[in-house]
Short mmCIF file of C-alpha atoms in Angstrom, two decimals:
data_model
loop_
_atom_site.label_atom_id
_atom_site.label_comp_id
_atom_site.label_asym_id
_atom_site.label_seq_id
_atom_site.Cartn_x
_atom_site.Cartn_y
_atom_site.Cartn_z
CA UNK A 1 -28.40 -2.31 -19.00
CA UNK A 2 -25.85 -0.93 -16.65
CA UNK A 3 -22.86 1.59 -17.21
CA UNK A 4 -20.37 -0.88 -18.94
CA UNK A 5 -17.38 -0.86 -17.72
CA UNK A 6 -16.74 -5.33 -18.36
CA UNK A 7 -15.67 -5.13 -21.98
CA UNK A 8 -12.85 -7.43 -21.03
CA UNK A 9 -15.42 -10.09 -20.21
CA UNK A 10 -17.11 -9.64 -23.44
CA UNK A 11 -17.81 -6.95 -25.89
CA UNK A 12 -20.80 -5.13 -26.40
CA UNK A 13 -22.60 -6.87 -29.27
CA UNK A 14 -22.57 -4.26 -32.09
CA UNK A 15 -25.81 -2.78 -33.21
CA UNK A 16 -24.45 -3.77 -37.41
CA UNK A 17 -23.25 -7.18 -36.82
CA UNK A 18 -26.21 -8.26 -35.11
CA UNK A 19 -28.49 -6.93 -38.01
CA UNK A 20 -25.97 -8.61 -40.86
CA UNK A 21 -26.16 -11.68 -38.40
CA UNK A 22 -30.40 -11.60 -38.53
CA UNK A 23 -30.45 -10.82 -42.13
CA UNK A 24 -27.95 -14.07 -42.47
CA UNK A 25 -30.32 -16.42 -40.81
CA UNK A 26 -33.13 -15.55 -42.79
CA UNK A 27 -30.96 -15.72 -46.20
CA UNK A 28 -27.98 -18.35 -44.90
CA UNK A 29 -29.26 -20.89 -42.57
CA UNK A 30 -28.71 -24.26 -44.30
CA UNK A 31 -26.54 -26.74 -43.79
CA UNK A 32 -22.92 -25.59 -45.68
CA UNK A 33 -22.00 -29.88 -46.55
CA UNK A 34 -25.40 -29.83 -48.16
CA UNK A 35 -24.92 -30.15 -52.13
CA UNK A 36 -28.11 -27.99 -53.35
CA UNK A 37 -28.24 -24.96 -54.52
CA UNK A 38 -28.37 -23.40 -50.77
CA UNK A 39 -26.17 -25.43 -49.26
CA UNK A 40 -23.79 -24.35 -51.54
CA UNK A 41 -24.43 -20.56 -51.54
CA UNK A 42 -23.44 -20.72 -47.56
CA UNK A 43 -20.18 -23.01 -48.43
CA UNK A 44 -19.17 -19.73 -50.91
CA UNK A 45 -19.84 -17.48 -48.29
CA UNK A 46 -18.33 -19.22 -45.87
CA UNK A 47 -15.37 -19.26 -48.19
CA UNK A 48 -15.25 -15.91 -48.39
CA UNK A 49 -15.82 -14.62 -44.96
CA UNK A 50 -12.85 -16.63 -43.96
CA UNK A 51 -10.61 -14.74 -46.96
CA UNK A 52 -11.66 -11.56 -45.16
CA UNK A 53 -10.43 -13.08 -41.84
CA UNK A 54 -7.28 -14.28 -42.91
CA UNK A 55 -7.08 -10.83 -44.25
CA UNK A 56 -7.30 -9.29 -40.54
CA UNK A 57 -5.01 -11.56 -39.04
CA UNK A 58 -2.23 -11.75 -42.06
CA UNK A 59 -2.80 -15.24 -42.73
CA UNK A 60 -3.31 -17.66 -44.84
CA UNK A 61 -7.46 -18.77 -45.44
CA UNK A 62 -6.60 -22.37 -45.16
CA UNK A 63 -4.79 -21.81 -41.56
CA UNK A 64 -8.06 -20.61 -40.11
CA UNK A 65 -10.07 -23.01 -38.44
CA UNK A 66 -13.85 -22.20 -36.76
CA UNK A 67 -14.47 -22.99 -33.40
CA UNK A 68 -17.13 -22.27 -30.70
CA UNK A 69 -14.74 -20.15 -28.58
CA UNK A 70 -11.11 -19.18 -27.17
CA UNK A 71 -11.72 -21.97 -24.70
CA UNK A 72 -12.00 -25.24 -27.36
CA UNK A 73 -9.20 -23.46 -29.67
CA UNK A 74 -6.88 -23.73 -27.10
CA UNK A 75 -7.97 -26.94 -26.31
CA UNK A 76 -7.51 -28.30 -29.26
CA UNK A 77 -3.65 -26.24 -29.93
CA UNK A 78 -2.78 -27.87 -26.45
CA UNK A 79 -4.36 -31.30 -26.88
CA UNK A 80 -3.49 -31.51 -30.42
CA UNK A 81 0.80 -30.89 -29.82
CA UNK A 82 0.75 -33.30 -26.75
CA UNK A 83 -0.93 -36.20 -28.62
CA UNK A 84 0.99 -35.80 -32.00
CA UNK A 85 4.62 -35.80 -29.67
CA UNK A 86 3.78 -38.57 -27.62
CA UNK A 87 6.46 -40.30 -28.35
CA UNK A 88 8.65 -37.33 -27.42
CA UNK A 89 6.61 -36.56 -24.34
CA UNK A 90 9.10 -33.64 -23.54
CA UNK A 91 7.27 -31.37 -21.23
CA UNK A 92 5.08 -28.36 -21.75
CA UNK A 93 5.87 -25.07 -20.86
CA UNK A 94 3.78 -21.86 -20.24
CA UNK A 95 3.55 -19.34 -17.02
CA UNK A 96 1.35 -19.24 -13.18
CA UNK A 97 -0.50 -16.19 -14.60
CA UNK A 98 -1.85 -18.10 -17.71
CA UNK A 99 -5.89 -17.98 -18.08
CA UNK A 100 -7.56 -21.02 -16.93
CA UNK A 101 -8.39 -21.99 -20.24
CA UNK A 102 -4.79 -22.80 -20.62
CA UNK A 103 -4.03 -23.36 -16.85
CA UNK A 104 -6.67 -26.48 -16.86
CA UNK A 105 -6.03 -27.74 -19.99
CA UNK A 106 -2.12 -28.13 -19.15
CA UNK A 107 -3.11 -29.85 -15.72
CA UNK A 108 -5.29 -32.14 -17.15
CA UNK A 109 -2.84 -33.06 -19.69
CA UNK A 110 0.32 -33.22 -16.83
CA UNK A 111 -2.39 -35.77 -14.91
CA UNK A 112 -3.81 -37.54 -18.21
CA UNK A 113 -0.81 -37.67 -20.31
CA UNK A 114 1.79 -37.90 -17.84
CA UNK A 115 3.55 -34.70 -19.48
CA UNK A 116 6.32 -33.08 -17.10
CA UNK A 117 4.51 -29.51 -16.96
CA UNK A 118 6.67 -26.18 -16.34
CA UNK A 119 4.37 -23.14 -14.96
CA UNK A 120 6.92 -20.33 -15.43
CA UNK A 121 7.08 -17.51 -12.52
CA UNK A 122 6.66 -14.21 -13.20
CA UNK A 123 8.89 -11.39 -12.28
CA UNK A 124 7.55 -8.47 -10.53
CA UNK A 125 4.34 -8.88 -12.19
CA UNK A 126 6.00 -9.16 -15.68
CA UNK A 127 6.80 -12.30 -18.04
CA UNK A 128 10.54 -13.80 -16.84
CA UNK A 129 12.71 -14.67 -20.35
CA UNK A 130 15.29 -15.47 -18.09
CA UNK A 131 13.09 -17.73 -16.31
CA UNK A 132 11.71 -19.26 -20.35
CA UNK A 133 15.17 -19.31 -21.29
CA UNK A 134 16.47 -21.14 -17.95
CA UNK A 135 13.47 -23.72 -18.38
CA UNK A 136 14.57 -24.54 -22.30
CA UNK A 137 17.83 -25.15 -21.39
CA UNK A 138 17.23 -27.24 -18.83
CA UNK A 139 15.13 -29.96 -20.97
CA UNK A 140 13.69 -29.73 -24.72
CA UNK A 141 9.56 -28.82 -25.06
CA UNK A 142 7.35 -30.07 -27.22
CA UNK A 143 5.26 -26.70 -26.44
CA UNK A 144 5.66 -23.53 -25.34
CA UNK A 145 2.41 -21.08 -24.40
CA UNK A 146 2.07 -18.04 -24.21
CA UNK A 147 -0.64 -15.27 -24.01
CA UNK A 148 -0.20 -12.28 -26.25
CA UNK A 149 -2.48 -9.74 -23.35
CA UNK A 150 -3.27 -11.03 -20.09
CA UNK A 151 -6.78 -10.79 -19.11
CA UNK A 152 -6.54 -9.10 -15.79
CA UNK A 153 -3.62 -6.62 -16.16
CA UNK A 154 -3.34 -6.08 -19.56
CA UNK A 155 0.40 -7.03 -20.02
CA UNK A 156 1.54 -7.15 -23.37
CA UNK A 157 3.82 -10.41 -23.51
CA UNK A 158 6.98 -9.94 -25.52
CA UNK A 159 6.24 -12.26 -28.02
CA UNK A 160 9.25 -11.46 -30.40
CA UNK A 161 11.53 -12.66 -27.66
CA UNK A 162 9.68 -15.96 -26.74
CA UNK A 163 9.98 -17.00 -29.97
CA UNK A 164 13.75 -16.02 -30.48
CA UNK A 165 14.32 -18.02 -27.35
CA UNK A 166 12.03 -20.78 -28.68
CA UNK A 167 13.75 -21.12 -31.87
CA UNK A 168 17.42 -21.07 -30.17
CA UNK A 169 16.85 -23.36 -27.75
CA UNK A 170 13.62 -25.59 -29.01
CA UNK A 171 13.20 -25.00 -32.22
CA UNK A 172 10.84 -28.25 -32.50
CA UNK A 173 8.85 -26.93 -29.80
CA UNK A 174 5.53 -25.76 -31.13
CA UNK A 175 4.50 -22.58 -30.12
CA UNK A 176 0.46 -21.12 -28.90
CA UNK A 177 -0.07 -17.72 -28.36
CA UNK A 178 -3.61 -17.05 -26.64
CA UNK A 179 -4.30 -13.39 -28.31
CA UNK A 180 -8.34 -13.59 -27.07
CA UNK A 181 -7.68 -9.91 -25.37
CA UNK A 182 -5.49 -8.53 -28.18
CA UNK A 183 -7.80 -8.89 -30.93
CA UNK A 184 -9.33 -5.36 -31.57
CA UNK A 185 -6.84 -4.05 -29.47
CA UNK A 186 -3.75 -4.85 -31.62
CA UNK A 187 -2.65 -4.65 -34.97
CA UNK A 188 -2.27 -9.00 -35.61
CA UNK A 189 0.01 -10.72 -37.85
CA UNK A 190 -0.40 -14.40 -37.49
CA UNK A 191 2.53 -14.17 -40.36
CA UNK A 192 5.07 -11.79 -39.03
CA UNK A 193 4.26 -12.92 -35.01
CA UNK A 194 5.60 -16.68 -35.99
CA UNK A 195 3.40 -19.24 -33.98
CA UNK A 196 2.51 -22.50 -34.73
CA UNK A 197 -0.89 -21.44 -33.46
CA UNK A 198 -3.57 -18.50 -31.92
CA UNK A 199 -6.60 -18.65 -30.34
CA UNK A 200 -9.86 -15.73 -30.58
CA UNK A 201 -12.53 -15.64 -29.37
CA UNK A 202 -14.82 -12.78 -30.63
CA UNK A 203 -17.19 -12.27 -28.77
CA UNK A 204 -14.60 -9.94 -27.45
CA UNK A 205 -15.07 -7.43 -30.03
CA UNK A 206 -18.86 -7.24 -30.87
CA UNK A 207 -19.74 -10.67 -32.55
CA UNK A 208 -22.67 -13.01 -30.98
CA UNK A 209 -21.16 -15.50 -28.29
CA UNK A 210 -20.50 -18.94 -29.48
CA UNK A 211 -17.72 -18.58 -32.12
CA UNK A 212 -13.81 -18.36 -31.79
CA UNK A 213 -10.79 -19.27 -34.30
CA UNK A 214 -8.02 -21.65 -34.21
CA UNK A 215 -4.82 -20.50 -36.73
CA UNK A 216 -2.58 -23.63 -36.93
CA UNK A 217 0.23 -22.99 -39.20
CA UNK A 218 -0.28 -24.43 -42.89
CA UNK A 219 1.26 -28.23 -43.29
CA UNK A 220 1.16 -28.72 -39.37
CA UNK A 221 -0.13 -32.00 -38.74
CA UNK A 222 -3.19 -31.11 -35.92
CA UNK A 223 -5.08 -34.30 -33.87
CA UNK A 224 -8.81 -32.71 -33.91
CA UNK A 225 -10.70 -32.11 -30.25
CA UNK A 226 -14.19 -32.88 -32.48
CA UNK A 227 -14.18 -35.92 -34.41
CA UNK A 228 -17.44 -36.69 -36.80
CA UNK A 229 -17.94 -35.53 -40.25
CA UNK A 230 -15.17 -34.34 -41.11
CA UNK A 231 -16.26 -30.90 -41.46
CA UNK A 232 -12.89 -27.94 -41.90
CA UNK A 233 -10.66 -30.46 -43.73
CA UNK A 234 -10.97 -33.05 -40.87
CA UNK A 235 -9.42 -30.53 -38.43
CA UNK A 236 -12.75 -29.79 -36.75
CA UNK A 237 -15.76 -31.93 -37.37
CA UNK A 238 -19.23 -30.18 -36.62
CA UNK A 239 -21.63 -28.54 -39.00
CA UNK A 240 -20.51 -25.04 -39.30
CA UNK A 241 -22.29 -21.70 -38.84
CA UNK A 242 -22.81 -19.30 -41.46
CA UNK A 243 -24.75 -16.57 -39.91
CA UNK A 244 -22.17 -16.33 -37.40
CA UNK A 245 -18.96 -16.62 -39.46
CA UNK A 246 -20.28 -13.74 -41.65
CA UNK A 247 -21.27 -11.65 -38.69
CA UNK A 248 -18.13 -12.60 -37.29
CA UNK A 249 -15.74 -11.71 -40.07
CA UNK A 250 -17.36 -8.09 -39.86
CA UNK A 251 -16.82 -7.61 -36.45
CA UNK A 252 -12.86 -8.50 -37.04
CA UNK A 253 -13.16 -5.58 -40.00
CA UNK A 254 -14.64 -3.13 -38.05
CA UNK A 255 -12.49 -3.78 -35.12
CA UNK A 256 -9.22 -3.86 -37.21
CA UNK A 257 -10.27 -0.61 -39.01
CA UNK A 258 -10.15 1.25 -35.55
CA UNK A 259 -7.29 -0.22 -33.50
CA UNK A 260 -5.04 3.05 -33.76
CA UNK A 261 -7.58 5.61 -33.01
CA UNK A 262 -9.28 3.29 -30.17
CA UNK A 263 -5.88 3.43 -28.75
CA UNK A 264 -5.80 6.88 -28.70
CA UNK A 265 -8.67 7.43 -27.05
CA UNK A 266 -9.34 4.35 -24.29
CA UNK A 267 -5.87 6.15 -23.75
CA UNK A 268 -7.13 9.18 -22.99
CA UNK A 269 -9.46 7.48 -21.38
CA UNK A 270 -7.35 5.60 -18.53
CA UNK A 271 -5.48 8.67 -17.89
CA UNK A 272 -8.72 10.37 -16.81
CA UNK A 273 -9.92 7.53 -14.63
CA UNK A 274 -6.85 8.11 -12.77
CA UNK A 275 -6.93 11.54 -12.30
CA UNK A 276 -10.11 11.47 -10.58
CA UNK A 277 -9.15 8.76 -9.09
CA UNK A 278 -6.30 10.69 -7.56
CA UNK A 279 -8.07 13.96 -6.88
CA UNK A 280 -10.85 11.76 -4.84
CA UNK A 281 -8.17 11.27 -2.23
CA UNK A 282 -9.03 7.59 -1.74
CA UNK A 283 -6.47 5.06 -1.62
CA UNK A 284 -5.76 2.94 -4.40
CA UNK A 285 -3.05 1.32 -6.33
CA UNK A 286 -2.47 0.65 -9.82
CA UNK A 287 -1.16 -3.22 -11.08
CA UNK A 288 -1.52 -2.71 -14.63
CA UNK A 289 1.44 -0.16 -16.07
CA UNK A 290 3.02 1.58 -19.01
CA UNK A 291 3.68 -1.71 -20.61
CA UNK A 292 0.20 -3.03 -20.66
CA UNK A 293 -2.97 -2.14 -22.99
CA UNK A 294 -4.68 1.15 -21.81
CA UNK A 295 -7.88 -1.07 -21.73
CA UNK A 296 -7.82 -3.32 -18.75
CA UNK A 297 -7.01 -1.26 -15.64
CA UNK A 298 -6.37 -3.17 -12.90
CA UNK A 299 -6.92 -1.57 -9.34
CA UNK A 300 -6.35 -2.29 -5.39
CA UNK A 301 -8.49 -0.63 -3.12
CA UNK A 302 -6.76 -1.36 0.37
CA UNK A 303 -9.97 -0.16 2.17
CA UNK A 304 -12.36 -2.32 0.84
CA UNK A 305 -12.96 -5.44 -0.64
CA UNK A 306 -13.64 -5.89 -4.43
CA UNK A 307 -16.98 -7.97 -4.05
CA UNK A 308 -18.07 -5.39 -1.66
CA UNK A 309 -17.65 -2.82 -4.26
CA UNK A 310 -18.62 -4.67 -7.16
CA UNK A 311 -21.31 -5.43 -5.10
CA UNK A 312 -22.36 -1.68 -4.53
CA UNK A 313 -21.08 -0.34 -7.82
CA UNK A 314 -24.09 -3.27 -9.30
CA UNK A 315 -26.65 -1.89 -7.33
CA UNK A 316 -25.59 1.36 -8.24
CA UNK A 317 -25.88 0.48 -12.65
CA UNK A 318 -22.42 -0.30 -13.16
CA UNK A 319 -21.00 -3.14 -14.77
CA UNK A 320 -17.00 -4.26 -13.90
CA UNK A 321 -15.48 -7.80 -12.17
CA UNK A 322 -13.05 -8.53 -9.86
CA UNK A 323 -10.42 -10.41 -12.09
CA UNK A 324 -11.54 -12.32 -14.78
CA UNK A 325 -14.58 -13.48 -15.61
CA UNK A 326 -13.62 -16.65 -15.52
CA UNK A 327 -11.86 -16.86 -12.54
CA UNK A 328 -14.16 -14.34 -10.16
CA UNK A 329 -16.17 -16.72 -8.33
CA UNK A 330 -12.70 -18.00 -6.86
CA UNK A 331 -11.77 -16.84 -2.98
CA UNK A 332 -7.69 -15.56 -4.42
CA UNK A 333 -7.37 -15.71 -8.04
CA UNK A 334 -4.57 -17.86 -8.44
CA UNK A 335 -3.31 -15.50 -11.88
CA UNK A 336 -3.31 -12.61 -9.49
CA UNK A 337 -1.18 -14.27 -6.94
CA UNK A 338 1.04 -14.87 -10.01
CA UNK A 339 1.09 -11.74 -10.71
CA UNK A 340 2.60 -10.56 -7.27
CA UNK A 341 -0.35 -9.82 -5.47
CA UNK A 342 -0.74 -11.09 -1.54
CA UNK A 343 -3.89 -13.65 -1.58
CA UNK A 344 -5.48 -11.06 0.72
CA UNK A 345 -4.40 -7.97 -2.21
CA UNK A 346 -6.14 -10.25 -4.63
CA UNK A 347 -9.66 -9.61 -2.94
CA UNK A 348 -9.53 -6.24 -3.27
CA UNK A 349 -8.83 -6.17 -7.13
CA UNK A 350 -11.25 -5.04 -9.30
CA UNK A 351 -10.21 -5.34 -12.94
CA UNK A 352 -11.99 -1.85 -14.93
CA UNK A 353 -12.21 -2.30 -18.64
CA UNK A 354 -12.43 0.75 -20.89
CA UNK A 355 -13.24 0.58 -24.78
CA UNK A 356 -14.09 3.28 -27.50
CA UNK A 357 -17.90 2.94 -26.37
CA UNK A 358 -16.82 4.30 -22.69
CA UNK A 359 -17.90 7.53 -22.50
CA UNK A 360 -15.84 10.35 -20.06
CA UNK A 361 -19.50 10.93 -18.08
CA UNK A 362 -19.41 7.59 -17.02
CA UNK A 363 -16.08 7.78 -15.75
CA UNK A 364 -16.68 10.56 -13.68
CA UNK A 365 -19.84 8.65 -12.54
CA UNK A 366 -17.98 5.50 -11.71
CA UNK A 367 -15.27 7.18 -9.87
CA UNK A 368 -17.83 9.83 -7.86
CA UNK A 369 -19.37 6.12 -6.88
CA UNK A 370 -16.59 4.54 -6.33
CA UNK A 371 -15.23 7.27 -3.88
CA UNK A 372 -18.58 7.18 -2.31
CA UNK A 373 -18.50 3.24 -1.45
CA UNK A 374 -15.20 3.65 0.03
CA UNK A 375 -15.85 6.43 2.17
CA UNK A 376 -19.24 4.84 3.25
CA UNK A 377 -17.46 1.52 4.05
CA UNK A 378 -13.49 1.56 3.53
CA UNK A 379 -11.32 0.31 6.39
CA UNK A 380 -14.18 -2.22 7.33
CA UNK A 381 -13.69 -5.97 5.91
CA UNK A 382 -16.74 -6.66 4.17
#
């Protein structure tokens, strides 16, 4: 395994969860709609891991629905408020830097459902109220959404204000805050935060892939993405996993548990990365700030361009993208652009994610490398 530096992609799975999740196949793998004996000891625990969730994320158990990932939960939050305000069909309104999870989704629905869609732009590479509030008073939504950290920067959104605006100006509006990169980064309370919905996905944070959350507000009517059994109270049909809901709810604890003192140190950590950065003498620029998580760092290295390094930072053991994930194998990542950069800035981002696992040897490693690749090749368009 390479020097990890991709956390933002997905977390490292951790070394507990995965032996809870092996112990929970052996002891849990049965069907949970099954009325025997086993069938209903994984309902019960089931059950209860979901308690200890809505425990994490100050909610209610009931508003907790499982899902396979932070792509179908926004899916289904998006879908789901288009289809039950059809006969409204007032537009939907989110931002150009929004992850393409939420990006696609809205342009399919603009295309499928005919739905008036408002991409908000950013100012100077930070969320525009004026330009929310501008948009609301121009014509009533039927949703607003939002993410809570952005994926390549790590700009926290200013949630308390969105929803102020939202509730002044369309208070029918539903509201869906992506938090996929501020779980295990920030304290969450689905309670005191006010959406209508939020979408995980943890994988982020140490759980096995394949598993994410949808919170929908109690009493909200929701139109299901799955139909079929009837599994989750009708709101998301599919036989559910117990194995990985249990090793799932203790990855959220664990994570939750360390949030302030992770803080503290991917801090620490940041602020080190960029002093060598500086003392190497090589030209860079910072686009994430003050105002964003300490654990996305998002760079611009004039001199070269980021699949070059990426390229020679792989073959040297270490692990980082250019962007997101989900986005890297574009030419210009269109989120970037949104975010201020020049579509020829944009290739030469690379997005550096730092987590409590990072270790200050590695960072010295990665920049000595780093610093190496760009003398070797900087100034040359590769």
């Amino acid at each position: 395994m390479g020097i990890y530096f991709d956390s933002t992609a997905s977390g490292l799975l951790d070394p507990e969860v995965l032996d809870l999740y092996v112990e929970a196949l052996k002891k849990f793998n049965y069907n949970p709609a099954s009325l025997h004996h086993d069938g209903r000891e994984c309902r019960l625990a089931i059950e209860e891991a979901r308690c200890r969730m809505a425990t994490v994320l100050d909610c209610e158990a009931e508003e907790i629905i499982f899902t396979s990932g932070g792509s179908e939960s926004i899916n289904t939050a998006l879908k789901s408020v288009t289809i039950e305000s059809r006969r409204r069909g007032r537009k939907l309104v989110s931002d150009a830097a929004e992850h393409p999870a939420t990006m696609e989704t809205l342009r399919f629905l603009e295309t499928a459902e005919k739905r008036e869609v408002d991409f908000l732009p950013l100012k100077n590479g930070r969320y525009d109220l004026s330009a929310l509030r501008a948009s609301l008073e121009g014509s009533a939504a039927d949703l607003i959404s939002s993410l809570y950290v952005h994926n390549e920067n790590g700009m926290i959104y200013p949630l308390a204000e969105i929803k102020a605006l939202r509730d002044e100006l369309s208070p029918s509006a539903k509201w869906h805050v992506d938090a996929v990169q501020a779980l295990g980064k920030l304290s969450i309370s689905f309670k005191n935060i006010g959406a209508d919905f939020m979408s995980f996905s943890l994988h982020k944070i140490g759980a096995p892939k394949g598993i994410g959350l949808l919170l929908a507000r109690r009493n909200l009517r929701l139109c299901p993405l799955i139909h079929g059994g009837g599994q989750q109270g009708g709101r998301r049909s599919g036989t559910e996993n117990p194995p990985l809901i249990l090793a799932s709810a203790l990855a959220m604890e664990k994570s939750a548990k360390t949030v302030e003192q992770n803080w503290t140190r991917v801090s620490a950590l940041k602020t080190l990365l960029l002093e060598r950065l500086r003392a190497s003498s090589q030209p860079f620029r910072e686009v994430s700030d003050a105002r964003s998580v300490p654990h996305i760092v998002l760079l611009l290295f004039p001199g070269l361009r980021a699949q070059t390094l990426q390229n020679g930072l792989s073959e040297r053991g270490f692990d980082l993208s250019i962007g997101s994930a989900c986005a890297s194998t574009k030419d210009a990542d269109p989120a970037l652009i949104a975010l201020g950069l020049s579509a020829d800035e944009s290739r030469h981002a690379v997005r550096i994610s730092l987590s409590a696992q990072t270790r200050e040897e590695d960072i010295e490693r990665l920049v000595h490398e780093i610093a190496d690749l760009l003398t070797r090749f900087g100034g040359a368009e590769h």
